Coordinates of C-alpha atoms in Angstrom, one line a residue:
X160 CA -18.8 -12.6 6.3
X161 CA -17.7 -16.0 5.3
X162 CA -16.4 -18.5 7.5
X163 CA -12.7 -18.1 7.9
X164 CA -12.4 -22.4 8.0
X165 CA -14.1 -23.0 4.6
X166 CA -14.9 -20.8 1.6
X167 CA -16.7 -23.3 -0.4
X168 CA -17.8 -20.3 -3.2
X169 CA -14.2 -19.6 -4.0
X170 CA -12.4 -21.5 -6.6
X171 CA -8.9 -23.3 -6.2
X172 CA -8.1 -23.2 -9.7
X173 CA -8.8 -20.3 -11.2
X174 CA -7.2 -18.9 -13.9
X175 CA -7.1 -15.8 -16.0
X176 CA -3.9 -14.4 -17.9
X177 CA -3.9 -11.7 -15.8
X178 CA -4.6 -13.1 -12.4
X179 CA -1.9 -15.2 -10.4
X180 CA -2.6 -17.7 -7.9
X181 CA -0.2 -18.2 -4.7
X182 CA -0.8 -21.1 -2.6
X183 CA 1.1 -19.7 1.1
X184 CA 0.7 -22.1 4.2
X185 CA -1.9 -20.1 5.6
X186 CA -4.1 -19.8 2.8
X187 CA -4.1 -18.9 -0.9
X188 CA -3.7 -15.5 -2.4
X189 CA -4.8 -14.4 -6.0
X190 CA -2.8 -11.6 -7.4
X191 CA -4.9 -9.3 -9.9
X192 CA -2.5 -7.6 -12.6
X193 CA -4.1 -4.5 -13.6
X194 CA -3.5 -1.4 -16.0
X195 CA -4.4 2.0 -13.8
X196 CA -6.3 3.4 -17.3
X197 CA -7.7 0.7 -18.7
X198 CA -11.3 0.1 -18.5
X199 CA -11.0 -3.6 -18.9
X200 CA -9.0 -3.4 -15.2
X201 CA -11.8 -2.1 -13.6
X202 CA -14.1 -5.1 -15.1
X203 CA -11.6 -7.4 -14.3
X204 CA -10.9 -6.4 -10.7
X205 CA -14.9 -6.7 -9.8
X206 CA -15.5 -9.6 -11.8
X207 CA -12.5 -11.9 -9.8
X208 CA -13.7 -10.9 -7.0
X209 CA -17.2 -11.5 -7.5
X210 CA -16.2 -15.4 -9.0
X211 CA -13.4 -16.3 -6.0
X212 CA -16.0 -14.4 -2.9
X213 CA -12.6 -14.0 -1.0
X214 CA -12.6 -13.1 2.8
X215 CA -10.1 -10.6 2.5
X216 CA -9.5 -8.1 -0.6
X217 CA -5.9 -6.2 -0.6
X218 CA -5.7 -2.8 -2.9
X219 CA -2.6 -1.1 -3.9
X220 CA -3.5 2.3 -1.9
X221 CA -2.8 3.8 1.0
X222 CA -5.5 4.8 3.5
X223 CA -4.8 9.0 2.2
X224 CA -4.6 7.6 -1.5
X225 CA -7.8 5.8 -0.6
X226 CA -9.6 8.9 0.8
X227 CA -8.5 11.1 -2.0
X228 CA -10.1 8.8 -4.6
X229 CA -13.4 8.8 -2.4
X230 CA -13.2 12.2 -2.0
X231 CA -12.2 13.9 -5.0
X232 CA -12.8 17.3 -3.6
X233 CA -10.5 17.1 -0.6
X234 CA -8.7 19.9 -2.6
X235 CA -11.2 22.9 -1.1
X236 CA -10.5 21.6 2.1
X237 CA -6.6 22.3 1.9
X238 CA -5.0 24.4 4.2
X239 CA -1.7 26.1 2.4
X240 CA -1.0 28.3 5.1
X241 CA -0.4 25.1 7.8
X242 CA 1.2 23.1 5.1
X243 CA 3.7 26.0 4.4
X244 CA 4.2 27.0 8.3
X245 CA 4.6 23.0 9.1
X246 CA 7.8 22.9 6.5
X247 CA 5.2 20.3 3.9
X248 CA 5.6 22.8 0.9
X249 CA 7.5 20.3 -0.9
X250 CA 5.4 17.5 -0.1
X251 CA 2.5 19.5 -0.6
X252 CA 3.6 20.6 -4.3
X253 CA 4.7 16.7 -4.9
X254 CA 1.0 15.4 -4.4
X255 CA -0.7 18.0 -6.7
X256 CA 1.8 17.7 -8.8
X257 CA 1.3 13.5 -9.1
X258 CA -2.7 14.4 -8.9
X259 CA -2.7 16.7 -12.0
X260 CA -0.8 14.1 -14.0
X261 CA -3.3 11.8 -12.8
X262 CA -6.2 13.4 -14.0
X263 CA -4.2 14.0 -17.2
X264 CA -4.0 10.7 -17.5
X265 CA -7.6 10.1 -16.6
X266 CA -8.4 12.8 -19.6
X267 CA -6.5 11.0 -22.0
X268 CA -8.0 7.5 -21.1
X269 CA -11.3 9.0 -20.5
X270 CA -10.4 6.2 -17.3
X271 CA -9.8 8.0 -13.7
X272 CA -6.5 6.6 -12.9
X273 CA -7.4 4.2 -9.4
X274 CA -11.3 3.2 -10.5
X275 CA -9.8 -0.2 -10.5
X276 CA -8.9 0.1 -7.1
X277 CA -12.1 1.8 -5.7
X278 CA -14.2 -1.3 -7.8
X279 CA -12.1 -3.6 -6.3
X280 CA -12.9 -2.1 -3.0
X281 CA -16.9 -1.8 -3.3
X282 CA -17.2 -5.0 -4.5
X283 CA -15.3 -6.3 -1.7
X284 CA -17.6 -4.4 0.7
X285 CA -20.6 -5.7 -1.4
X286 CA -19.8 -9.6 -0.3
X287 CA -18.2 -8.6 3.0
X288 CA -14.5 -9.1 2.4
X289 CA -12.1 -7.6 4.9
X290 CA -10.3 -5.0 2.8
X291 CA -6.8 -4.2 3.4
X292 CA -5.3 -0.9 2.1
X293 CA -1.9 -2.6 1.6
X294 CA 0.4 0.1 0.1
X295 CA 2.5 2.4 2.2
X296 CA 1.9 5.6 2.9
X297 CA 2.3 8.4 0.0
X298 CA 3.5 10.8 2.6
X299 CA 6.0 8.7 3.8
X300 CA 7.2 7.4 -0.3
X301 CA 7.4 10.7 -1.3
X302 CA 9.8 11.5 1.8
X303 CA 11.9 8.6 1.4
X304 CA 11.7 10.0 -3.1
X305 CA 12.9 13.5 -1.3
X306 CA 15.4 11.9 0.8
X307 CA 17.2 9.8 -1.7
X308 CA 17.3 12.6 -4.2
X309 CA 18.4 16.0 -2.5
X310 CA 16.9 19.4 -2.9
X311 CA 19.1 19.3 -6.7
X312 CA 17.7 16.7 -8.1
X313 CA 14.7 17.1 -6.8
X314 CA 13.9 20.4 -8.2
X315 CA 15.3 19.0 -12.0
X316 CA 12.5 16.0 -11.5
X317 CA 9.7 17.9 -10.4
X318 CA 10.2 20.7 -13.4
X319 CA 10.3 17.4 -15.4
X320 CA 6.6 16.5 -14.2
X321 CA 5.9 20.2 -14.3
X322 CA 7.0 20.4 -18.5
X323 CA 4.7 17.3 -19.1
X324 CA 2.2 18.8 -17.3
X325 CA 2.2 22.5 -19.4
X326 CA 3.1 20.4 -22.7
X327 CA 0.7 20.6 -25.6
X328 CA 2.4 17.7 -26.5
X329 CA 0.0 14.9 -28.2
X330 CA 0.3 11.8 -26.2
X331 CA 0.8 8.9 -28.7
X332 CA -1.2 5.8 -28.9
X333 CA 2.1 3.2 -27.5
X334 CA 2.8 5.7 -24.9
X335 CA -1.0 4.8 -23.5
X336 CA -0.1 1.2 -24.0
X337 CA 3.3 1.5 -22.1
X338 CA 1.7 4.2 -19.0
X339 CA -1.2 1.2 -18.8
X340 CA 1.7 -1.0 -17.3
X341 CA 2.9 1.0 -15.0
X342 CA 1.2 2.6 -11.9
X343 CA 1.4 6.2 -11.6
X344 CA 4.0 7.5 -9.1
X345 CA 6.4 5.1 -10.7
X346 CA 4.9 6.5 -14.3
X347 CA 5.5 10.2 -13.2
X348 CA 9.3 9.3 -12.4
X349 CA 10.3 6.7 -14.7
X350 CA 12.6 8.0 -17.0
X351 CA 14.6 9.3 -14.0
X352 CA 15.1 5.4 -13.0
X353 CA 18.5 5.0 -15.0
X354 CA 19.6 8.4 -13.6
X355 CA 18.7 7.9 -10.1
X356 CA 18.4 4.4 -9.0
X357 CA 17.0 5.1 -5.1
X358 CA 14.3 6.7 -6.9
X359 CA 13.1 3.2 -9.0
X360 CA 14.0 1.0 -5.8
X361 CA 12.0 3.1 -3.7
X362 CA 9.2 3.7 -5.6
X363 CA 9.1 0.0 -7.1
X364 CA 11.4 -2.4 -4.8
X365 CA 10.5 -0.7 -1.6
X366 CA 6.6 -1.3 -2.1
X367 CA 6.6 -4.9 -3.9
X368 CA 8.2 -5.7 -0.3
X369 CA 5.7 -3.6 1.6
X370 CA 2.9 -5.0 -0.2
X371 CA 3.7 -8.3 0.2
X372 CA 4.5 -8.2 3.9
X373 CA 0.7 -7.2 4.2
X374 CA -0.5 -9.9 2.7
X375 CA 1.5 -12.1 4.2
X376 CA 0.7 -11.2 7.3
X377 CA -3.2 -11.1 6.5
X378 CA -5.7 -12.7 9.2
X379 CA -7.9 -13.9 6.6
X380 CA -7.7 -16.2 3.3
X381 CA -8.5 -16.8 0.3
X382 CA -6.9 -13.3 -0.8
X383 CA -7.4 -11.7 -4.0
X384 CA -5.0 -8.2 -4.4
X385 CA -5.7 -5.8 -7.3
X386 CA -2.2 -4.3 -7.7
X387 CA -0.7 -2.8 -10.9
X388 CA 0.9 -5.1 -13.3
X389 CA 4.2 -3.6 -12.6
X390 CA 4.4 -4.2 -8.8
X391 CA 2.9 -8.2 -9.6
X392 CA 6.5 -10.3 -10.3
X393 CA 8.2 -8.6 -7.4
X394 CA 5.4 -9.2 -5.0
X395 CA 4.5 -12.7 -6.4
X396 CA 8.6 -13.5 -5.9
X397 CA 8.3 -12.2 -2.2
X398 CA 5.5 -14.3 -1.6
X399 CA 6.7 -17.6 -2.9
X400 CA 10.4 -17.2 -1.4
X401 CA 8.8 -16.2 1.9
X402 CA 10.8 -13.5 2.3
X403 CA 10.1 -11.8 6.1
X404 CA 9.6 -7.9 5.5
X405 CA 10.8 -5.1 8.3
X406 CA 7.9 -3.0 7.6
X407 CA 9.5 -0.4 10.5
X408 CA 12.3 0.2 7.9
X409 CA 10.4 0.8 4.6
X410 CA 8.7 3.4 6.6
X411 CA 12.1 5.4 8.1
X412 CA 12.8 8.2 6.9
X413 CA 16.2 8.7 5.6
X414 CA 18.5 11.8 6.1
X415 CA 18.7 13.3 2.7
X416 CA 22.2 13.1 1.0
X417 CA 23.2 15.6 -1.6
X418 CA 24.9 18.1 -2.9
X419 CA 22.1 20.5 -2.1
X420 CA 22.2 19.6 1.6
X421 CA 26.1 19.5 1.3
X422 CA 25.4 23.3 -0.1
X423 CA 23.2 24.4 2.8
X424 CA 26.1 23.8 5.3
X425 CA 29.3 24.3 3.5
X426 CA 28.5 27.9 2.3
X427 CA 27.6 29.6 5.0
X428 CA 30.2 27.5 7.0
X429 CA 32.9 28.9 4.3
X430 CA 31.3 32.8 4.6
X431 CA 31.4 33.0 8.5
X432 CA 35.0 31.4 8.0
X433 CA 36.0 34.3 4.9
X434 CA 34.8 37.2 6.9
X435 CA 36.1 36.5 10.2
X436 CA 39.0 35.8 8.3
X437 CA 38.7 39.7 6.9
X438 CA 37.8 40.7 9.9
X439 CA 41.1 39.4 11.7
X440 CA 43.6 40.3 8.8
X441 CA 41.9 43.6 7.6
X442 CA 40.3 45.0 9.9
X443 CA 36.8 45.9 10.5
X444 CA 36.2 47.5 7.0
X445 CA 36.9 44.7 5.2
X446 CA 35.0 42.6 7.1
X447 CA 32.2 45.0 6.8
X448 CA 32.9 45.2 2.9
X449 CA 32.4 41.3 2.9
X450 CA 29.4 41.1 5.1
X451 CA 27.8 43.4 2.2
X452 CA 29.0 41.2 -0.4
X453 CA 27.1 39.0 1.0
X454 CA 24.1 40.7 1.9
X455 CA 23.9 42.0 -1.5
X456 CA 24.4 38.3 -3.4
X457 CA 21.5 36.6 -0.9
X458 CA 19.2 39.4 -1.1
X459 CA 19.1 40.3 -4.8
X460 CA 18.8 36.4 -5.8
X461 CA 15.8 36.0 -3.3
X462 CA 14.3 38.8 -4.1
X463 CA 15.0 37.4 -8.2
X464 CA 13.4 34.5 -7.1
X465 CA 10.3 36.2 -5.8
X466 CA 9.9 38.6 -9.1
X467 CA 9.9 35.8 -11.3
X468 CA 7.1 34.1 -9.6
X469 CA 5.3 37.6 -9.4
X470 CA 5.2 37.3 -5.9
X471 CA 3.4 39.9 -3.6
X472 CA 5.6 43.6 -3.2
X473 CA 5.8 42.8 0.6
X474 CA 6.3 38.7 -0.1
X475 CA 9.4 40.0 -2.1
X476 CA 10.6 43.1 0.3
X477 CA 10.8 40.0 3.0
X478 CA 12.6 37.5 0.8
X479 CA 15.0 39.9 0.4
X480 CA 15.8 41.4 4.0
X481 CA 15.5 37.6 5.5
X482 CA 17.8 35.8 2.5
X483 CA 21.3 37.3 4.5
X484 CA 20.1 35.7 7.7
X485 CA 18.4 32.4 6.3
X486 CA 22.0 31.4 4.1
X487 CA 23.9 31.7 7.3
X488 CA 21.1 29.1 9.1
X489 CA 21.2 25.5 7.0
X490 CA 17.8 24.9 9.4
X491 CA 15.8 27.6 7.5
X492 CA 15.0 28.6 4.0
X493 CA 13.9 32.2 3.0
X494 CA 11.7 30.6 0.6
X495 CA 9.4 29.1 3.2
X496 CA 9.2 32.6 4.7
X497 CA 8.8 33.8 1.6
X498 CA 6.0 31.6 1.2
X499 CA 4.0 31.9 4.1
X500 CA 3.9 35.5 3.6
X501 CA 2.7 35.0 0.2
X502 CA 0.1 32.9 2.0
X503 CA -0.9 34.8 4.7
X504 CA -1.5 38.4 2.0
X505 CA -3.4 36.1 -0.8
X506 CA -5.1 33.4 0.8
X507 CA -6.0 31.0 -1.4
X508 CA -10.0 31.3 -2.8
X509 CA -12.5 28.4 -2.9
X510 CA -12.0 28.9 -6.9
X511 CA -8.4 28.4 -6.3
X512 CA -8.5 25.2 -4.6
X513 CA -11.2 23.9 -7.0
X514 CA -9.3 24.6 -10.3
X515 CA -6.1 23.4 -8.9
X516 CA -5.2 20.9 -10.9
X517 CA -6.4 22.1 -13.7
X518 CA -4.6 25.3 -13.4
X519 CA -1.6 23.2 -13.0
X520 CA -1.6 22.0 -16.4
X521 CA -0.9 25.5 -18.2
X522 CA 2.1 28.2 -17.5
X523 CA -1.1 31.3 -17.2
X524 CA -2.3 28.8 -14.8
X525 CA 0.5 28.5 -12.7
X526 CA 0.5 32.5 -12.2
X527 CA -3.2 32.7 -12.1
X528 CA -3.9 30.5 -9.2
X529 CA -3.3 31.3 -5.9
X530 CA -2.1 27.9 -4.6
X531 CA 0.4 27.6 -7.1
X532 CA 1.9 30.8 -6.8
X533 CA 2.6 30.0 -3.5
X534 CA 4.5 26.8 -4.2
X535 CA 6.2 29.0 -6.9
X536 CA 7.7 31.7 -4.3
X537 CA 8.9 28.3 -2.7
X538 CA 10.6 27.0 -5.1
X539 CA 11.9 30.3 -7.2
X540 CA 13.1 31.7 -4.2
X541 CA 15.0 28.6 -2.4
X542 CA 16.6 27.9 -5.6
X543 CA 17.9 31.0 -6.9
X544 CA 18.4 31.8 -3.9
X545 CA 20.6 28.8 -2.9
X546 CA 22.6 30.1 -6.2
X547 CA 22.8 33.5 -5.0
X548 CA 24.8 32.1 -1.5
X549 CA 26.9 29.8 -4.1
X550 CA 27.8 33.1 -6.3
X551 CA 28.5 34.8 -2.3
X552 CA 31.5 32.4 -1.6
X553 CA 33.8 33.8 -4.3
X554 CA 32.9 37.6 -3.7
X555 CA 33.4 37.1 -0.2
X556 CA 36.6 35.4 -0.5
X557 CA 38.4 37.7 -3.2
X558 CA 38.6 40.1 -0.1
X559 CA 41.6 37.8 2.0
X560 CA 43.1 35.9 -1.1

């Protein structure tokens, strides 16, 4: 490796239109705007690398981004079952989800959305750069994405991904031109910036700082960072302005705050309340006439839930005896149940987990694939099923008004 006191290969001055030099007081830093599906980025990334011979190179990944791009396989190796029983379903469904529309993308572009990153890193490697995987974890910005949205909203964006996906849609020429400018979580959820501002800051704001911070705190300079064009004024602004980062805060996670969690708690708060109520003023067969109420309006919806994702007959036999117990209990969701069951009867097959994300990009896919139908029963029965315990309230409460 170069010696960290002199770097007589590199070049003070360069300039390119889409490379932006930083001069910090430990040493200088070259930020590399790229498109994530243009082929031109990838040439670019090697070749200021190659004419600056830095002793550090920064990518915008994360060290799982990083192995999923080496290892574009790492699908066969899932485990659905331990995603499901560790409560990941919905972070599981968000990353295949953001992979298919990558490789969408990639389709489209005939470019595989992060080859500028991966050039950036072997040619890094080739002159024995240090290389720093400087964005934040995906895990932990799809959490904070979760967080900030609610269960609600969350649903209504990932059916937004999900149309695009299934769309036979033809992509237009300045809709390449305008995804080239934008890397692709913040691609995927763009149109949901206006709508939901935590979403933009946390998928743009959030990892300029984050980025930055990393760099800033490198060991070794010159720096060159190949980073999307998007993320480059924010980071560049960071840098000049010196701005010190809490890196232990960007990676919190935040208690979610919505109306879904607000849900989760208030109705079967309300129920308990109704039928005790009943129970006091009635007697015990109105309060038993309530309790069925109940039972009935949890039970049918999850078992609704679990026919329209043509769910196993035993998947949807235990959505439906476990919905009355899982409403009352804000800490559980009969759709996880009714997931790992649907799990545990048709484990997914090696062709499952290959075809994934293909399968993800039509509706007979969706149904056909073993993976997905999982994360279907997950979300078809939590949500009508959270319906179901809304529709409970007033059929409950008609019994003491």
């Amino acid at each position: 490796m170069p010696d960290s006191s002199s770097n007589t290969n590199s070049d003070s001055n360069y300039s390119h239109d889409h490379v932006e030099q930083i001069v910090l007081p430990q040493g200088i830093v070259y930020l590399v705007a790229t498109a994530h599906i243009s082929k031109e980025s990838v040439a670019l990334a090697r070749s200021v690398i190659e004419r600056i011979r830095p002793q550090s190179v920064a990518v915008e990944l994360c060290d799982a981004r990083m192995r999923a791009l080496r290892d574009p396989e790492r699908w066969k190796k899932m485990d659905v079952v331990e995603a499901i029983r560790q409560g990941r379903g919905h972070l599981l469904l968000s990353q295949l989800l953001l992979a298919a529309f990558q490789k969408k993308l990639g389709a489209i572009t005939e470019v595989r959305p992060g080859a500028e990153m991966l050039e950036g890193a072997a040619a890094a490697e080739e002159i024995g750069a240090h290389i720093i995987l400087a964005d934040r974890a995906i895990r932990t910005t799809l959490k904070r994405v979760w967080a900030h949205l609610g269960f609600l909203s969350a649903i209504k964006l990932l059916s937004a991904i999900v149309v695009g996906l299934i769309s036979g849609e033809r992509v237009k020429p300045e809709d390449i031109e305008r995804l080239k400018q934008r890397d692709v979580l913040s691609a995927a959820l763009e149109e949901f910036g206006q709508v939901f501002p935590d979403v933009e800051r946390t998928l743009i704001a959030e990892r300029d700082q984050y980025m930055a911070e990393k760099i800033r705190t490198a060991q070794q300079y010159p720096l060159v960072m190949v980073v999307g064009a998007g993320h480059l004024p924010g980071i560049a602004r960071i840098l000049r302005e010196q701005i010190a980062v809490d890196l232990e805060r960007l990676e919190d996670i935040p208690t979610a705050r919505s109306i879904g969690q607000v849900l989760r708690w208030m109705i079967p708060t309300m129920i308990i309340f109704f039928i005790l109520l009943g129970l006091f003023r009635s007697g015990r067969e109105t309060g038993s006439a309530m309790a069925l109420s109940w039972v009935v309006a949890t039970s049918t919806t999850a078992a609704l839930g679990a026919i329209i994702a043509l769910a196993h007959p035993l998947t949807i036999l235990i959505a439906t005896l476990v919905a009355p117990f899982t409403a009352v209990n804000p800490l559980l969701r009969s759709g996880w149940i009714a997931a790992l069951v649907e799990a545990t009867i048709r484990r997914p097959r090696v062709g499952d987990l290959e075809h994934i994300l293909d399968d993800m990009g039509t509706i007979q896919g969706w149904y056909r694939n073993r993976v997905c139908r999982v994360l279907l029963v997950l979300i078809a029965v939590n949500v009508i099923g959270l319906v179901g315990g809304a529709v409970a309230v007033p059929l409950v409460a008609r019994y003491v008004w």
